[in-house]
mmCIF file of C-alpha atoms in Angstrom:
data_model
loop_
_atom_site.group_PDB
_atom_site.id
_atom_site.type_symbol
_atom_site.label_atom_id
_atom_site.label_comp_id
_atom_site.label_asym_id
_atom_site.label_seq_id
_atom_site.Cartn_x
_atom_site.Cartn_y
_atom_site.Cartn_z
ATOM 1 C CA MET Q 756 68.081 76.293 12.087
ATOM 2 C CA THR Q 757 68.238 73.897 9.169
ATOM 3 C CA ASP Q 758 65.057 73.473 7.164
ATOM 4 C CA ASN Q 759 65.255 70.737 4.551
ATOM 5 C CA ALA Q 760 62.109 69.539 2.743
ATOM 6 C CA ASP Q 761 61.661 66.773 5.414
ATOM 7 C CA THR Q 762 63.771 67.741 8.382
ATOM 8 C CA VAL Q 763 64.021 70.676 10.699
ATOM 9 C CA VAL Q 764 67.237 70.715 12.818
ATOM 10 C CA LEU Q 765 68.047 73.148 15.530
ATOM 11 C CA TYR Q 766 71.171 72.972 17.576
ATOM 12 C CA GLU Q 767 72.088 69.831 15.681
ATOM 13 C CA GLU Q 768 68.933 67.956 16.680
ATOM 14 C CA LEU Q 769 65.639 67.273 15.241
ATOM 15 C CA ALA Q 770 63.208 70.025 16.110
ATOM 16 C CA PHE Q 771 59.391 70.353 16.364
ATOM 17 C CA GLN Q 772 58.123 72.915 13.974
ATOM 18 C CA ASP Q 773 54.694 74.416 13.721
ATOM 19 C CA VAL Q 774 52.842 77.729 13.627
ATOM 20 C CA LEU Q 775 52.006 78.427 17.252
ATOM 21 C CA PRO Q 776 51.352 81.430 19.525
ATOM 22 C CA VAL Q 777 54.767 82.375 21.028
ATOM 23 C CA LEU Q 778 55.661 85.051 23.485
ATOM 24 C CA TRP Q 779 59.104 86.244 24.789
ATOM 25 C CA ARG Q 780 59.079 87.656 28.372
ATOM 26 C CA PRO Q 781 62.373 89.232 29.479
ATOM 27 C CA ALA Q 782 63.649 88.474 32.943
ATOM 28 C CA PRO Q 783 66.270 90.006 35.125
ATOM 29 C CA GLY Q 784 68.158 86.704 35.237
ATOM 30 C CA PRO Q 785 67.735 82.895 35.359
ATOM 31 C CA PRO Q 786 65.105 81.548 37.726
ATOM 32 C CA GLY Q 787 66.103 79.825 41.025
ATOM 33 C CA PRO Q 788 66.103 76.121 41.446
ATOM 34 C CA GLU Q 789 62.595 75.921 42.950
ATOM 35 C CA THR Q 790 61.239 77.769 40.019
ATOM 36 C CA LEU Q 791 63.050 75.780 37.540
ATOM 37 C CA ALA Q 792 61.710 72.506 39.035
ATOM 38 C CA SER Q 793 58.165 73.954 39.012
ATOM 39 C CA LEU Q 794 58.503 74.996 35.272
ATOM 40 C CA SER Q 795 59.913 71.646 34.516
ATOM 41 C CA GLU Q 796 57.066 69.719 36.210
ATOM 42 C CA ARG Q 797 54.380 71.955 34.534
ATOM 43 C CA ASN Q 798 56.032 71.642 31.109
ATOM 44 C CA LEU Q 799 56.095 67.833 31.443
ATOM 45 C CA GLN Q 800 52.391 67.869 32.397
ATOM 46 C CA ILE Q 801 51.469 70.138 29.392
ATOM 47 C CA LEU Q 802 53.439 67.855 27.001
ATOM 48 C CA GLN Q 803 51.768 64.718 28.333
ATOM 49 C CA THR Q 804 48.375 66.364 27.879
ATOM 50 C CA CYS Q 805 49.100 67.423 24.393
ATOM 51 C CA GLU Q 806 50.263 63.878 23.592
ATOM 52 C CA ALA Q 807 47.102 62.439 24.907
ATOM 53 C CA LEU Q 808 45.008 65.007 22.839
ATOM 54 C CA THR Q 809 46.871 64.296 19.716
ATOM 55 C CA ASP Q 810 47.279 60.444 20.060
ATOM 56 C CA GLN Q 811 45.840 58.910 17.030
ATOM 57 C CA GLY Q 812 46.324 55.349 17.997
ATOM 58 C CA TRP Q 813 43.307 53.113 17.291
ATOM 59 C CA VAL Q 814 42.785 49.543 18.207
ATOM 60 C CA GLU Q 815 41.767 47.735 15.066
ATOM 61 C CA LEU Q 816 38.269 46.409 15.291
ATOM 62 C CA GLU Q 817 35.989 44.985 12.650
ATOM 63 C CA ASP Q 818 34.767 47.894 10.625
ATOM 64 C CA ASN Q 819 30.991 46.837 10.898
ATOM 65 C CA SER Q 820 31.102 45.858 14.535
ATOM 66 C CA PRO Q 821 28.833 47.882 16.792
ATOM 67 C CA LEU Q 822 31.705 48.568 19.140
ATOM 68 C CA ALA Q 823 33.826 50.188 16.464
ATOM 69 C CA THR Q 824 30.905 52.292 15.350
ATOM 70 C CA GLU Q 825 30.153 53.376 18.909
ATOM 71 C CA LEU Q 826 33.911 54.135 19.570
ATOM 72 C CA GLN Q 827 34.127 56.273 16.391
ATOM 73 C CA ARG Q 828 30.941 58.208 17.311
ATOM 74 C CA LEU Q 829 32.343 58.848 20.870
ATOM 75 C CA ASP Q 830 35.747 59.933 19.447
ATOM 76 C CA ARG Q 831 33.977 62.502 17.087
ATOM 77 C CA LYS Q 832 31.890 63.770 20.066
ATOM 78 C CA LEU Q 833 35.014 64.170 22.193
ATOM 79 C CA THR Q 834 37.043 65.770 19.282
ATOM 80 C CA LEU Q 835 34.121 68.357 18.954
ATOM 81 C CA LEU Q 836 33.876 69.040 22.583
ATOM 82 C CA LEU Q 837 37.710 69.678 22.801
ATOM 83 C CA GLU Q 838 37.459 71.990 19.870
ATOM 84 C CA LEU Q 839 34.680 73.965 21.589
ATOM 85 C CA VAL Q 840 36.630 74.093 24.844
ATOM 86 C CA GLY Q 841 39.686 75.411 22.877
ATOM 87 C CA GLN Q 842 37.530 78.138 21.241
ATOM 88 C CA ILE Q 843 36.195 79.217 24.559
ATOM 89 C CA LEU Q 844 39.661 79.337 26.046
ATOM 90 C CA THR Q 845 40.963 81.327 23.223
ATOM 91 C CA THR Q 846 38.034 83.768 23.389
ATOM 92 C CA ASN Q 847 38.403 84.273 27.161
ATOM 93 C CA ARG Q 848 42.132 84.240 27.264
ATOM 94 C CA PRO Q 849 43.728 85.837 24.228
ATOM 95 C CA ARG Q 850 47.057 84.506 23.004
ATOM 96 C CA PRO Q 851 49.785 86.075 21.178
ATOM 97 C CA ALA Q 852 49.646 85.873 17.303
ATOM 98 C CA PRO Q 853 50.842 82.545 15.894
ATOM 99 C CA VAL Q 854 54.287 82.502 14.187
ATOM 100 C CA ALA Q 855 56.383 79.847 12.693
ATOM 101 C CA VAL Q 856 58.512 78.285 15.466
ATOM 102 C CA CYS Q 857 60.776 75.289 15.950
ATOM 103 C CA PHE Q 858 62.002 73.992 19.174
ATOM 104 C CA ASN Q 859 63.734 71.062 20.736
ATOM 105 C CA ALA Q 860 65.237 70.388 24.198
ATOM 106 C CA HIS Q 861 68.143 72.772 23.553
ATOM 107 C CA GLY Q 862 66.324 75.919 22.287
ATOM 108 C CA ALA Q 863 63.874 77.595 19.844
ATOM 109 C CA ALA Q 864 63.886 79.884 16.849
ATOM 110 C CA TRP Q 865 61.086 82.148 15.580
ATOM 111 C CA ARG Q 866 60.516 85.432 14.092
ATOM 112 C CA ALA Q 867 59.274 88.070 16.434
ATOM 113 C CA ALA Q 868 56.565 90.555 15.317
ATOM 114 C CA GLY Q 869 58.075 93.462 17.353
ATOM 115 C CA PRO Q 870 61.629 94.459 18.100
ATOM 116 C CA ALA Q 871 64.021 91.568 18.799
ATOM 117 C CA PRO Q 872 65.565 91.354 22.254
ATOM 118 C CA ALA Q 873 69.313 91.821 22.579
ATOM 119 C CA VAL Q 874 71.733 88.907 22.327
ATOM 120 C CA GLY Q 875 72.418 87.667 25.884
ATOM 121 C CA THR Q 876 69.018 88.709 27.315
ATOM 122 C CA ALA Q 877 67.499 86.306 29.819
ATOM 123 C CA GLY Q 878 63.838 85.560 29.696
ATOM 124 C CA ILE Q 879 61.093 83.045 29.545
ATOM 125 C CA LEU Q 880 59.799 81.708 26.105
ATOM 126 C CA GLU Q 881 56.155 80.761 26.149
ATOM 127 C CA ILE Q 882 54.879 78.398 23.480
ATOM 128 C CA TYR Q 883 51.150 77.617 23.427
ATOM 129 C CA LEU Q 884 51.247 74.060 22.100
ATOM 130 C CA HIS Q 885 47.664 73.180 21.802
ATOM 131 C CA GLU Q 886 44.448 75.240 21.640
ATOM 132 C CA CYS Q 887 42.731 73.158 24.264
ATOM 133 C CA VAL Q 888 45.549 73.609 26.798
ATOM 134 C CA ALA Q 889 45.275 76.949 28.530
ATOM 135 C CA GLN Q 890 48.927 76.977 29.877
ATOM 136 C CA PRO Q 891 51.900 77.471 27.568
ATOM 137 C CA LEU Q 892 55.218 75.702 27.830
ATOM 138 C CA ARG Q 893 57.611 77.964 29.582
ATOM 139 C CA PHE Q 894 61.305 77.678 28.931
ATOM 140 C CA PRO Q 895 63.893 79.775 30.763
ATOM 141 C CA SER Q 896 66.203 80.914 27.905
ATOM 142 C CA THR Q 897 68.936 83.244 26.822
ATOM 143 C CA VAL Q 898 68.859 84.972 23.509
ATOM 144 C CA ALA Q 899 71.720 83.403 21.388
ATOM 145 C CA THR Q 900 71.098 85.407 18.117
ATOM 146 C CA ALA Q 901 68.735 88.157 17.021
ATOM 147 C CA THR Q 902 68.554 89.850 13.669
ATOM 148 C CA ALA Q 903 67.141 93.261 12.741
ATOM 149 C CA ALA Q 904 64.400 91.407 10.785
ATOM 150 C CA GLY Q 905 63.241 89.830 14.032
ATOM 151 C CA ASP Q 906 64.631 86.331 13.783
ATOM 152 C CA ILE Q 907 65.430 85.167 17.126
ATOM 153 C CA LYS Q 908 67.148 82.072 18.322
ATOM 154 C CA VAL Q 909 67.348 81.175 22.177
ATOM 155 C CA ARG Q 910 69.050 78.546 24.071
ATOM 156 C CA PHE Q 911 67.138 76.868 27.008
ATOM 157 C CA LEU Q 912 68.607 76.365 30.354
ATOM 158 C CA PRO Q 913 69.351 72.655 30.714
ATOM 159 C CA LEU Q 914 66.166 70.635 30.955
ATOM 160 C CA GLU Q 915 65.397 67.519 33.085
ATOM 161 C CA ASP Q 916 65.952 64.251 31.236
ATOM 162 C CA ALA Q 917 62.168 63.279 31.206
ATOM 163 C CA LEU Q 918 61.254 66.692 29.784
ATOM 164 C CA ALA Q 919 63.990 66.629 27.161
ATOM 165 C CA ALA Q 920 63.022 62.992 26.187
ATOM 166 C CA LEU Q 921 59.370 63.985 25.816
ATOM 167 C CA ILE Q 922 60.217 66.909 23.505
ATOM 168 C CA ALA Q 923 62.478 64.701 21.410
ATOM 169 C CA LYS Q 924 59.654 62.187 21.120
ATOM 170 C CA ALA Q 925 57.122 64.948 20.134
ATOM 171 C CA ALA Q 926 59.581 66.292 17.478
ATOM 172 C CA PHE Q 927 60.173 62.760 16.113
ATOM 173 C CA ARG Q 928 56.471 62.069 15.880
ATOM 174 C CA ARG Q 929 55.812 65.340 14.122
ATOM 175 C CA HIS Q 930 58.632 64.648 11.709
ATOM 176 C CA ARG Q 931 57.432 61.137 11.074
ATOM 177 C CA ARG Q 932 53.785 62.472 10.355
ATOM 178 C CA GLN Q 933 55.074 65.108 8.041
ATOM 179 C CA ILE Q 934 57.035 62.541 5.992
ATOM 180 C CA ALA Q 935 54.103 60.085 5.886
ATOM 181 C CA GLY Q 936 51.823 62.944 4.792
ATOM 182 C CA ARG Q 937 54.171 63.722 1.833
ATOM 183 C CA LEU Q 938 54.677 60.143 0.894
ATOM 184 C CA GLY Q 939 50.958 59.052 1.423
ATOM 185 C CA PRO Q 940 49.532 60.386 -1.839
ATOM 186 C CA GLN Q 941 52.387 59.038 -3.879
ATOM 187 C CA ARG Q 942 51.678 55.467 -2.872
ATOM 188 C CA ALA Q 943 47.987 55.521 -3.566
ATOM 189 C CA PRO Q 944 47.023 53.673 -6.760
#
């Protein structure tokens, strides 16, 4: 994993980085084709849901128009409602402790709180991407590297093209927002 000030790269591609609940579940081997297809479909749905929840695209309206005021009011109410739902989900369905994680369509890297799995171990990596989405992303993986300090790097089994593209899009958007956040205050007069 390369971590420059502006760019996180994993397996030679841009990676999505955040502090998220992550869980490694060892498995006896890779899942069968039906399970892989089901996991892929569910991961695609989760990513699409998270994209909709974090979409910040606004149609520009006149600032003083009643429609703009009403849309902003409704947006604030929906945001509050989603935050409350997320709190309820977290309370009723505890998640693993959040850790720094980065991932892309090829794999993931994070530091485990407990003992690291052995290199070559098969399993399912679960990443809880958004507090308002109950289900985690689930990636069938194999441990590529593991250190005594708990740094783990896994390779995902090959993903379907649509899922890989959506992960790449999410990584790019996150990267773009991080750069804009760093440059924003410098541009202000």
